[in-house]
Amino acid sequence: MNERGKSDKPIVPQMPANNGAAGTPAAPAEPVEGRGLAKGNSIQATRDRTQCRNNLQNGLDRIRVAAARDKRLRFTALWHHVYAVDRLRKAYFELKKDAAAGIDGQTWQQYGDDLEANLADLSSRLQRGAYRAKPVRRVCIPKPDGRQRPLGVPVLEDKIVQRATVEVLNAVYETDFKGFSYGFRPGRSAHQALDALAVGIERRKVNWVLDADIRGFFDTIDHGWLVKFVEHRIADQRVVRHVKKWLNAGVLEEGRRRQVEAGTPQGGSISPLLANLYLHHAFDVWADHWRRCHATGEVIIVRYADDFVVGFQQRADAERFLDELRERFRKFNLELHAEKTRILEFGRFAAERRKQRGQGKPATFNFLGFTHICARDRKGRYAVLRQTRRDRMRAKLRAVRDGLRARLHVPRDDVGRWLGQVVAGYYRYFAVPRNYPALSLFRYEVVRLWCQALRRRSQKSRITWARMLRWAGQWIPQPRIMHPYPEQRLLVMTQGRSPVR
């Protein structure tokens, strides 16, 4: 029954239609009259019966507007946006088709064989609370420095639900995240972070740089603090409960399930968002308040996931910031890497001042795969030179060498086609302005490794370097700069506003 004081809702008639007279099967049926809408109610439905892409986006737009209007607003009804079948379908098609399978062995293609039935069943389980998160399969991949990086591989359904949840939560948190945070956010990239850092150092009064590294960040995230950070804006306990499910699902390592008390598994769709949320409260909010209220000079900040660089005008500010940052991180069970965290003199006047003191060239620092160097452009103006990190180049060349050994008996044209794809992918990331010499060196080393592999195919090989260069010209692209200068890219992004404020 309808509640007292509320408008009557339309009730669908439950009685069947009256049949015609006996013995006259062709007689028309007489429908039973049902109740209509109460006076004053609109005949048009409030929303489409079947959600389409526009409906999904409109729902997120309303959430985004409400989150931006009131920074203290807590959302109590978000879960129905997650288990909508259209959103789950969209999340499924955004997954990588050739990604590794989880502990159940189900692949993207297998799940798509009966996609609509699987999504309907998943949506039903999410709606009634019958969904259960499964443990994450842990694998280790080598890092450029020789260590192992643990990655988690969730099952396919967990990936779908996590990606749908991330899309909904981004509508809330994107209005809160700071402008100097670039990692794993929609519409932002690593190159934008690199450009913001270069422009900030070149155009602002930066004389000292804090190059910091968090020790084992993804493995030390405190679950208690993380849940509190989620609940700061999300009051829908269904969302919070599923975040807890993913955190407490554990990992499957060498056939044994192990409970994880801290950290988020790298590889899950929701891990980057949770990491950004954790550092937003543990670092971004505090650092932004510190530079506005406690710094005596200018301060710039650029953060990409757990990698961040802070530039200072005054050395005293840099030292005080580092001391207070250690105390701040200790509160949230985070720790700065003692050997990789340092304050170095860097900026427009660093080379001149060090020369006056009888010291060498300014020190360099690494950020997002590039080594940053104090240099001059062709007109003699100060510029930040970004070169490919040597260890990253060596690691990529080792991977190319191993790939050539595995293709020792593959036809030459197929190997050349594969090398062309590898080199083109390398250019897409590292082809930034003033990095042309490093790109040329990488291409030369790839051609040299290919020549060695071809000569090993026979003890009587007669492959000359001239012939090798002709084959390389056919398959391996020449280096070219593919990214604009930092100020050109950020001029379009910020429209005159500072990219690091």
Coordinates of N, CA and C in Angstrom, one line a residue, residues 186-309:
P186 N 41.8 10.5 -14.5 CA 41.3 10.7 -15.9 C 41.7 12.0 -16.4
G187 N 42.2 12.0 -17.7 CA 42.6 13.2 -18.4 C 44.0 13.7 -18.0
R188 N 44.7 12.9 -17.2 CA 46.1 13.3 -16.8 C 47.1 12.2 -17.1
S189 N 48.3 12.6 -17.3 CA 49.3 11.6 -17.7 C 50.7 12.0 -17.1
A190 N 51.6 11.0 -17.3 CA 52.9 11.2 -16.7 C 53.6 12.4 -17.4
H191 N 53.4 12.6 -18.7 CA 54.1 13.7 -19.4 C 53.5 15.1 -19.0
Q192 N 52.3 15.1 -18.6 CA 51.8 16.4 -18.0 C 52.5 16.7 -16.7
A193 N 52.8 15.6 -15.9 CA 53.5 15.9 -14.6 C 55.0 16.3 -14.9
L194 N 55.6 15.7 -15.9 CA 56.9 16.1 -16.3 C 57.0 17.5 -16.8
D195 N 56.0 17.9 -17.6 CA 56.0 19.3 -18.1 C 55.7 20.3 -17.0
A196 N 54.8 19.9 -16.1 CA 54.6 20.8 -15.0 C 55.8 21.0 -14.1
L197 N 56.6 20.0 -13.9 CA 57.8 20.1 -13.1 C 58.8 21.0 -13.9
A198 N 59.0 20.7 -15.2 CA 60.0 21.5 -15.9 C 59.6 23.0 -16.0
V199 N 58.3 23.3 -16.2 CA 57.9 24.7 -16.3 C 58.0 25.3 -14.9
G200 N 57.7 24.6 -13.9 CA 57.8 25.2 -12.5 C 59.2 25.5 -12.1
I201 N 60.2 24.7 -12.5 CA 61.6 24.9 -12.1 C 62.1 26.1 -13.0
E202 N 61.7 26.2 -14.3 CA 62.2 27.2 -15.2 C 61.7 28.6 -14.9
R203 N 60.4 28.6 -14.5 CA 59.7 29.9 -14.4 C 59.5 30.4 -13.0
R204 N 59.6 29.5 -12.0 CA 59.4 30.0 -10.6 C 60.8 30.1 -10.0
K205 N 60.8 30.6 -8.8 CA 62.0 30.9 -8.0 C 62.4 29.6 -7.3
V206 N 62.9 28.6 -8.0 CA 63.3 27.3 -7.4 C 64.8 27.2 -7.4
N207 N 65.4 27.1 -6.2 CA 66.8 26.9 -6.0 C 67.2 25.6 -5.4
W208 N 66.3 24.9 -4.8 CA 66.5 23.6 -4.1 C 65.4 22.7 -4.4
V209 N 65.7 21.4 -4.6 CA 64.7 20.4 -4.9 C 64.8 19.3 -3.9
L210 N 63.6 18.9 -3.4 CA 63.5 17.7 -2.6 C 63.1 16.5 -3.4
D211 N 64.0 15.6 -3.6 CA 63.8 14.4 -4.4 C 63.5 13.3 -3.3
A212 N 62.2 12.9 -3.2 CA 61.8 11.9 -2.1 C 61.3 10.6 -2.7
D213 N 61.4 9.6 -1.9 CA 60.9 8.3 -2.3 C 60.3 7.6 -1.1
I214 N 59.1 7.1 -1.2 CA 58.4 6.4 -0.1 C 58.8 4.9 -0.2
R215 N 59.2 4.4 0.9 CA 59.7 3.0 1.0 C 58.4 2.1 1.0
G216 N 58.4 1.2 -0.1 CA 57.3 0.2 -0.2 C 55.9 0.8 0.1
F217 N 55.5 1.8 -0.7 CA 54.3 2.5 -0.4 C 53.1 1.6 -0.5
F218 N 53.0 0.9 -1.6 CA 51.8 0.1 -1.9 C 51.7 -1.1 -0.9
D219 N 52.8 -1.5 -0.3 CA 52.7 -2.6 0.7 C 52.5 -2.1 2.1
T220 N 52.6 -0.8 2.4 CA 52.5 -0.3 3.7 C 51.3 0.5 4.0
I221 N 50.3 0.6 3.0 CA 49.1 1.4 3.3 C 48.3 0.8 4.4
D222 N 48.0 1.7 5.4 CA 47.3 1.2 6.6 C 45.8 1.1 6.2
H223 N 45.2 -0.1 6.4 CA 43.8 -0.3 6.0 C 42.9 0.5 6.9
G224 N 43.2 0.7 8.2 CA 42.3 1.5 9.0 C 42.2 2.9 8.6
W225 N 43.4 3.5 8.3 CA 43.3 4.9 7.8 C 42.7 5.0 6.5
L226 N 42.9 4.0 5.6 CA 42.3 4.1 4.3 C 40.8 4.1 4.3
V227 N 40.2 3.2 5.2 CA 38.8 3.2 5.3 C 38.2 4.5 5.9
K228 N 39.0 5.1 6.8 CA 38.5 6.4 7.3 C 38.5 7.5 6.2
F229 N 39.5 7.4 5.3 CA 39.6 8.4 4.2 C 38.5 8.2 3.3
V230 N 38.1 6.9 3.0 CA 36.9 6.7 2.1 C 35.7 7.2 2.8
E231 N 35.5 6.9 4.0 CA 34.2 7.3 4.7 C 34.2 8.9 4.9
H232 N 35.3 9.6 4.7 CA 35.2 11.0 4.8 C 34.3 11.6 3.8
R233 N 34.1 11.0 2.7 CA 33.2 11.5 1.6 C 32.0 10.5 1.3
I234 N 32.3 9.2 1.6 CA 31.3 8.2 1.2 C 30.6 7.7 2.4
A235 N 29.3 7.9 2.5 CA 28.5 7.4 3.6 C 27.7 6.2 3.2
D236 N 27.7 5.8 2.0 CA 27.1 4.6 1.5 C 27.9 3.4 2.0
Q237 N 27.3 2.7 3.0 CA 28.1 1.6 3.6 C 28.3 0.4 2.7
R238 N 27.5 0.3 1.6 CA 27.7 -0.8 0.6 C 29.0 -0.5 -0.1
V239 N 29.3 0.7 -0.4 CA 30.6 1.0 -1.1 C 31.7 0.7 -0.2
V240 N 31.6 1.2 1.1 CA 32.7 1.0 2.1 C 32.9 -0.5 2.3
R241 N 31.8 -1.3 2.4 CA 31.9 -2.7 2.7 C 32.6 -3.4 1.6
H242 N 32.4 -3.0 0.3 CA 33.1 -3.7 -0.8 C 34.5 -3.3 -0.9
V243 N 34.8 -2.1 -0.5 CA 36.3 -1.7 -0.4 C 37.0 -2.6 0.6
K244 N 36.3 -2.8 1.7 CA 36.9 -3.7 2.8 C 37.1 -5.1 2.2
K245 N 36.1 -5.5 1.4 CA 36.2 -6.9 0.9 C 37.5 -7.0 0.0
W246 N 37.7 -6.0 -0.8 CA 38.9 -6.1 -1.7 C 40.2 -6.0 -0.9
L247 N 40.2 -5.2 0.2 CA 41.4 -5.1 1.0 C 41.7 -6.4 1.8
N248 N 40.6 -7.0 2.2 CA 40.8 -8.2 3.1 C 40.7 -9.5 2.3
A249 N 40.6 -9.5 1.0 CA 40.5 -10.7 0.2 C 41.8 -11.6 0.3
G250 N 42.9 -11.0 0.5 CA 44.2 -11.7 0.7 C 44.8 -12.0 -0.7
V251 N 45.9 -12.7 -0.7 CA 46.6 -13.0 -1.9 C 46.9 -14.5 -1.9
L252 N 46.9 -15.1 -3.1 CA 47.2 -16.5 -3.3 C 48.6 -16.6 -3.8
E253 N 49.6 -17.1 -3.0 CA 51.0 -17.2 -3.4 C 51.5 -18.6 -3.1
E254 N 52.0 -19.2 -4.2 CA 52.4 -20.6 -4.2 C 51.4 -21.6 -3.7
G255 N 50.1 -21.3 -4.1 CA 49.1 -22.2 -3.8 C 48.5 -22.0 -2.4
R256 N 49.0 -21.1 -1.6 CA 48.5 -20.9 -0.3 C 47.9 -19.4 -0.1
R257 N 46.8 -19.4 0.5 CA 46.1 -18.1 0.7 C 46.7 -17.4 2.0
R258 N 47.1 -16.1 1.8 CA 47.7 -15.4 2.9 C 46.9 -14.1 3.1
Q259 N 46.6 -13.8 4.3 CA 45.9 -12.6 4.7 C 46.8 -11.4 4.7
V260 N 46.4 -10.3 4.2 CA 47.2 -9.1 4.1 C 46.7 -8.1 5.1
E261 N 47.5 -7.7 6.0 CA 47.1 -6.7 7.0 C 47.2 -5.3 6.6
A262 N 48.1 -5.0 5.6 CA 48.3 -3.7 5.1 C 48.7 -3.7 3.6
G263 N 48.5 -2.6 3.0 CA 48.8 -2.4 1.6 C 47.6 -2.8 0.7
T264 N 47.8 -2.4 -0.6 CA 46.8 -2.7 -1.7 C 47.6 -3.4 -2.8
P265 N 47.1 -4.5 -3.3 CA 47.8 -5.2 -4.4 C 47.9 -4.4 -5.7
Q266 N 49.1 -4.1 -6.2 CA 49.3 -3.4 -7.4 C 48.8 -4.3 -8.5
G267 N 48.0 -3.8 -9.4 CA 47.4 -4.6 -10.5 C 45.9 -4.5 -10.5
G268 N 45.3 -4.3 -9.4 CA 43.9 -4.1 -9.3 C 43.4 -2.8 -9.8
S269 N 42.2 -2.8 -10.4 CA 41.7 -1.5 -11.0 C 41.5 -0.4 -9.9
I270 N 41.2 -0.8 -8.7 CA 40.9 0.2 -7.7 C 42.1 0.6 -6.9
S271 N 43.2 -0.1 -7.0 CA 44.4 0.2 -6.2 C 45.0 1.6 -6.5
P272 N 45.1 2.1 -7.8 CA 45.5 3.5 -8.0 C 44.7 4.5 -7.3
L273 N 43.3 4.4 -7.4 CA 42.5 5.3 -6.8 C 42.6 5.4 -5.3
L274 N 42.7 4.2 -4.6 CA 42.9 4.1 -3.2 C 44.3 4.7 -2.8
A275 N 45.3 4.5 -3.6 CA 46.6 5.1 -3.3 C 46.6 6.6 -3.4
N276 N 45.9 7.1 -4.5 CA 45.8 8.5 -4.6 C 45.0 9.1 -3.4
L277 N 43.9 8.4 -3.0 CA 43.1 8.9 -1.9 C 43.9 8.9 -0.6
Y278 N 44.8 7.9 -0.4 CA 45.6 7.8 0.8 C 46.6 9.0 0.9
L279 N 47.3 9.2 -0.3 CA 48.3 10.3 -0.3 C 47.6 11.7 -0.4
H280 N 46.4 11.7 -0.8 CA 45.7 13.0 -0.8 C 45.6 13.5 0.6
H281 N 45.2 12.6 1.5 CA 45.0 13.0 2.9 C 46.3 13.0 3.7
A282 N 47.2 12.1 3.4 CA 48.4 12.0 4.1 C 49.5 13.0 3.7
F283 N 49.4 13.4 2.4 CA 50.5 14.3 1.9 C 49.9 15.6 1.2
D284 N 49.0 15.5 0.3 CA 48.6 16.6 -0.6 C 48.0 17.7 0.3
V285 N 47.0 17.4 1.1 CA 46.3 18.4 1.8 C 47.3 19.1 2.8
W286 N 48.1 18.3 3.5 CA 49.1 18.9 4.4 C 50.1 19.7 3.7
A287 N 50.7 19.2 2.6 CA 51.7 20.0 1.8 C 51.2 21.3 1.3
D288 N 50.0 21.3 0.8 CA 49.4 22.5 0.2 C 49.2 23.5 1.3
H289 N 48.7 23.1 2.5 CA 48.6 24.0 3.6 C 49.9 24.5 4.1
W290 N 50.9 23.6 4.1 CA 52.3 24.0 4.6 C 52.9 25.1 3.8
R291 N 52.8 25.0 2.5 CA 53.4 26.0 1.6 C 52.7 27.3 1.6
R292 N 51.4 27.3 1.9 CA 50.6 28.6 2.0 C 50.8 29.3 3.3
C293 N 51.0 28.5 4.4 CA 51.0 29.1 5.7 C 52.4 29.1 6.4
H294 N 53.3 28.3 6.0 CA 54.6 28.2 6.8 C 55.8 28.5 5.9
A295 N 55.7 28.4 4.6 CA 56.9 28.6 3.8 C 57.2 30.1 3.7
T296 N 58.5 30.4 3.7 CA 59.0 31.8 3.6 C 59.3 32.2 2.1
G297 N 59.4 31.2 1.2 CA 59.6 31.5 -0.2 C 58.7 30.7 -1.0
E298 N 58.9 30.7 -2.3 CA 58.0 29.9 -3.2 C 58.3 28.4 -3.1
V299 N 57.2 27.7 -3.3 CA 57.3 26.2 -3.2 C 56.4 25.7 -4.4
I300 N 56.9 24.7 -5.1 CA 56.2 24.0 -6.2 C 56.2 22.5 -5.8
I301 N 55.1 21.8 -6.2 CA 54.9 20.4 -5.8 C 54.3 19.7 -7.1
V302 N 54.9 18.6 -7.4 CA 54.4 17.7 -8.5 C 54.4 16.3 -8.0
R303 N 53.3 15.6 -8.0 CA 53.2 14.3 -7.5 C 52.6 13.4 -8.6
Y304 N 53.2 12.2 -8.8 CA 52.6 11.2 -9.7 C 52.6 9.9 -8.9
A305 N 51.4 9.5 -8.5 CA 51.2 8.3 -7.6 C 52.1 8.5 -6.4
D306 N 53.0 7.6 -6.1 CA 53.9 7.7 -4.9 C 55.2 8.4 -5.2
D307 N 55.4 8.9 -6.4 CA 56.6 9.7 -6.7 C 56.3 11.2 -6.7
F308 N 57.1 11.9 -5.9 CA 56.8 13.4 -5.9 C 58.1 14.1 -5.8
V309 N 58.1 15.4 -6.3 CA 59.3 16.3 -6.3 C 58.7 17.6 -5.8

